[in-house]
Amino acid sequence: PANLVQVSADVNQTFQEVQLFGVPETFWIQTLLAGLAIICLPRQFHVAVVELRDEKHIRGARKWFAAYLILTILAIIPIASWALHAAPKFLTVPDVAVLSLPLSYNQEWLALLAFLGGFSASTGMLLVSSVALSIMLSNDLIMPALWRFKLLSRHDKHLPKVLK
C-alpha cells in the first residue's frame, strides 16, 4: 500500500515531465510503426480482412479496438511505472517485469496465472499467424505455380469451389 502511493506519485511526475519536455522524438516513429504493424502483419491482416464476414462489423470493431487500447494503456502505465521506479533490478530482462511484480509480494499463484495468460496469448498468436501465412502461401504461390506449370487444372473436380 505505501509502495502504491509512491508508484502513483511517480506516474504523476512522469506525466508532468512529458508535459514539460514533450514526447521523445522517437515517439511518433514508434507510433507509426505500431500502426503499420496493425495493418501489415499477416496475423492482423488475416483477422481484419480475411475473416471479415460483414462490413457492418468494422464499425463495432473500431469502437471495441479503441476501448481495448485504452484499457491496455490503463493497465500498462502503473506496471511500467512500478518497474521503472520501485524495482529497477527487474528491468534487466524487461519481459520478466510483469511476472516480477507478484513475485516481489510473494504471490506465486498470481505470477503463474500471468505466465499462463501470456503463454496462451502467444500460442494463439502463433496459431493465427501460421494459418494466415499458410493461406497466403497457398493462394499466392503454390496454387498459381501448380496452375502455371499445368500440374493442376482449374476444372479439376477434386478442387474445392473456393480454389476454382
CSV table of C-alpha atoms in Angstrom, one decimal:
chain,number,residue,atom,x,y,z
A,1,PRO,CA,0.0,0.0,0.0
A,2,ALA,CA,2.7,2.5,0.8
A,3,ASN,CA,4.5,1.4,-2.3
A,4,LEU,CA,1.3,2.0,-4.3
A,5,VAL,CA,1.3,5.6,-3.2
A,6,GLN,CA,4.9,6.0,-4.3
A,7,VAL,CA,4.1,4.4,-7.7
A,8,SER,CA,1.1,6.8,-8.1
A,9,ALA,CA,3.4,9.8,-7.3
A,10,ASP,CA,5.9,8.5,-9.8
A,11,VAL,CA,3.3,8.2,-12.5
A,12,ASN,CA,2.1,11.7,-11.8
A,13,GLN,CA,5.7,13.0,-12.0
A,14,THR,CA,6.3,11.2,-15.3
A,15,PHE,CA,3.2,12.8,-16.8
A,16,GLN,CA,4.4,16.2,-15.7
A,17,GLU,CA,7.8,15.6,-17.2
A,18,VAL,CA,6.1,14.7,-20.5
A,19,GLN,CA,4.1,17.9,-20.4
A,20,LEU,CA,7.2,20.0,-19.7
A,21,PHE,CA,9.6,18.4,-22.1
A,22,GLY,CA,7.2,17.0,-24.7
A,23,VAL,CA,7.3,13.4,-26.0
A,24,PRO,CA,10.6,11.9,-27.1
A,25,GLU,CA,11.5,12.3,-30.8
A,26,THR,CA,11.2,8.6,-31.3
A,27,PHE,CA,7.6,8.5,-30.1
A,28,TRP,CA,6.0,9.3,-33.4
A,29,ILE,CA,8.2,6.9,-35.3
A,30,GLN,CA,7.3,4.1,-32.9
A,31,THR,CA,3.6,5.0,-33.1
A,32,LEU,CA,3.7,4.9,-36.9
A,33,LEU,CA,5.5,1.5,-36.8
A,34,ALA,CA,2.9,0.2,-34.4
A,35,GLY,CA,0.1,1.4,-36.6
A,36,LEU,CA,1.6,-0.2,-39.6
A,37,ALA,CA,2.1,-3.4,-37.7
A,38,ILE,CA,-1.6,-3.5,-37.1
A,39,ILE,CA,-2.3,-3.4,-40.8
A,40,CYS,CA,0.8,-5.2,-42.3
A,41,LEU,CA,1.4,-8.2,-40.1
A,42,PRO,CA,0.0,-11.4,-41.6
A,43,ARG,CA,-1.9,-12.2,-38.4
A,44,GLN,CA,-3.6,-8.8,-38.2
A,45,PHE,CA,-4.3,-8.7,-41.9
A,46,HIS,CA,-5.9,-12.2,-41.7
A,47,VAL,CA,-8.1,-11.2,-38.7
A,48,ALA,CA,-9.0,-7.8,-40.2
A,49,VAL,CA,-9.5,-8.6,-43.8
A,50,VAL,CA,-9.8,-12.4,-44.5
A,51,GLU,CA,-12.0,-13.2,-41.5
A,52,LEU,CA,-14.3,-10.2,-42.1
A,53,ARG,CA,-17.7,-11.5,-42.8
A,54,ASP,CA,-19.8,-8.3,-43.0
A,55,GLU,CA,-18.7,-4.7,-43.5
A,56,LYS,CA,-21.0,-3.6,-40.6
A,57,HIS,CA,-18.6,-5.4,-38.2
A,58,ILE,CA,-16.0,-2.7,-39.0
A,59,ARG,CA,-17.8,0.0,-37.1
A,60,GLY,CA,-18.1,-2.1,-34.0
A,61,ALA,CA,-14.6,-3.3,-34.3
A,62,ARG,CA,-13.3,0.3,-34.4
A,63,LYS,CA,-15.1,1.1,-31.1
A,64,TRP,CA,-14.0,-2.1,-29.4
A,65,PHE,CA,-10.4,-1.8,-30.6
A,66,ALA,CA,-10.2,1.7,-29.3
A,67,ALA,CA,-11.6,0.6,-25.9
A,68,TYR,CA,-9.2,-2.3,-25.9
A,69,LEU,CA,-6.2,0.0,-26.4
A,70,ILE,CA,-7.4,2.4,-23.7
A,71,LEU,CA,-7.8,-0.4,-21.2
A,72,THR,CA,-4.4,-1.8,-22.1
A,73,ILE,CA,-2.8,1.6,-21.6
A,74,LEU,CA,-4.5,1.9,-18.2
A,75,ALA,CA,-3.1,-1.4,-17.2
A,76,ILE,CA,0.4,-0.8,-18.6
A,77,ILE,CA,1.1,2.6,-17.0
A,78,PRO,CA,1.1,1.5,-13.4
A,79,ILE,CA,3.0,-1.7,-14.1
A,80,ALA,CA,5.7,0.1,-16.1
A,81,SER,CA,5.9,2.9,-13.6
A,82,TRP,CA,6.3,0.4,-10.8
A,83,ALA,CA,9.0,-1.4,-12.7
A,84,LEU,CA,10.9,1.8,-13.5
A,85,HIS,CA,10.8,3.4,-10.1
A,86,ALA,CA,10.2,0.7,-7.5
A,87,ALA,CA,12.1,-2.2,-8.9
A,88,PRO,CA,14.7,-1.3,-11.5
A,89,LYS,CA,16.6,-4.5,-10.9
A,90,PHE,CA,13.8,-6.4,-12.7
A,91,LEU,CA,14.3,-4.3,-15.9
A,92,THR,CA,17.5,-6.2,-16.8
A,93,VAL,CA,15.1,-8.5,-18.5
A,94,PRO,CA,12.0,-6.3,-19.4
A,95,ASP,CA,9.9,-9.3,-20.3
A,96,VAL,CA,10.0,-10.5,-16.7
A,97,ALA,CA,8.9,-7.2,-15.2
A,98,VAL,CA,5.2,-8.3,-15.2
A,99,LEU,CA,6.0,-11.6,-13.6
A,100,SER,CA,8.3,-10.0,-11.0
A,101,LEU,CA,5.5,-7.7,-9.6
A,102,PRO,CA,3.5,-10.5,-8.0
A,103,LEU,CA,6.7,-12.4,-7.1
A,104,SER,CA,8.0,-9.4,-5.2
A,105,TYR,CA,4.9,-9.7,-3.0
A,106,ASN,CA,5.2,-13.5,-2.6
A,107,GLN,CA,2.2,-14.1,-4.8
A,108,GLU,CA,3.5,-17.1,-6.8
A,109,TRP,CA,0.0,-18.2,-7.9
A,110,LEU,CA,-0.6,-14.7,-9.5
A,111,ALA,CA,2.8,-14.9,-11.2
A,112,LEU,CA,1.8,-18.4,-12.5
A,113,LEU,CA,-1.5,-17.0,-13.7
A,114,ALA,CA,0.2,-14.1,-15.5
A,115,PHE,CA,2.6,-16.5,-17.1
A,116,LEU,CA,-0.1,-18.9,-18.3
A,117,GLY,CA,-2.1,-15.9,-19.7
A,118,GLY,CA,0.9,-14.7,-21.6
A,119,PHE,CA,1.7,-18.2,-22.8
A,120,SER,CA,-1.8,-18.8,-24.1
A,121,ALA,CA,-1.9,-15.4,-25.8
A,122,SER,CA,1.4,-16.1,-27.6
A,123,THR,CA,0.2,-19.6,-28.6
A,124,GLY,CA,-3.0,-18.1,-30.1
A,125,MET,CA,-0.9,-15.5,-32.0
A,126,LEU,CA,1.3,-18.3,-33.4
A,127,LEU,CA,-1.7,-20.3,-34.5
A,128,VAL,CA,-3.4,-17.4,-36.2
A,129,SER,CA,-0.1,-16.3,-37.8
A,130,SER,CA,0.5,-19.9,-39.1
A,131,VAL,CA,-2.9,-20.1,-40.6
A,132,ALA,CA,-2.6,-16.6,-42.2
A,133,LEU,CA,0.8,-17.4,-43.7
A,134,SER,CA,-0.3,-20.8,-45.0
A,135,ILE,CA,-3.3,-19.3,-46.6
A,136,MET,CA,-1.2,-16.6,-48.2
A,137,LEU,CA,1.4,-19.1,-49.4
A,138,SER,CA,-1.3,-21.4,-50.8
A,139,ASN,CA,-3.3,-18.7,-52.6
A,140,ASP,CA,-0.4,-16.6,-53.9
A,141,LEU,CA,2.5,-19.0,-54.5
A,142,ILE,CA,1.6,-22.7,-54.5
A,143,MET,CA,-1.7,-22.7,-56.4
A,144,PRO,CA,-0.6,-20.3,-59.1
A,145,ALA,CA,2.6,-22.3,-59.6
A,146,LEU,CA,0.6,-25.5,-59.9
A,147,TRP,CA,-1.8,-24.0,-62.5
A,148,ARG,CA,1.1,-22.3,-64.4
A,149,PHE,CA,3.1,-25.5,-64.8
A,150,LYS,CA,-0.1,-27.4,-65.6
A,151,LEU,CA,0.3,-29.7,-62.7
A,152,LEU,CA,-3.3,-29.0,-61.7
A,153,SER,CA,-6.3,-27.8,-63.7
A,154,ARG,CA,-8.7,-25.2,-62.6
A,155,HIS,CA,-11.5,-27.5,-63.8
A,156,ASP,CA,-10.4,-30.5,-61.6
A,157,LYS,CA,-13.5,-31.9,-59.9
A,158,HIS,CA,-11.4,-32.6,-56.7
A,159,LEU,CA,-10.7,-28.9,-56.1
A,160,PRO,CA,-12.9,-27.2,-53.7
A,161,LYS,CA,-15.1,-24.4,-55.2
A,162,VAL,CA,-13.1,-21.8,-53.2
A,163,LEU,CA,-10.0,-22.5,-55.2
A,164,LYS,CA,-11.6,-22.5,-58.7
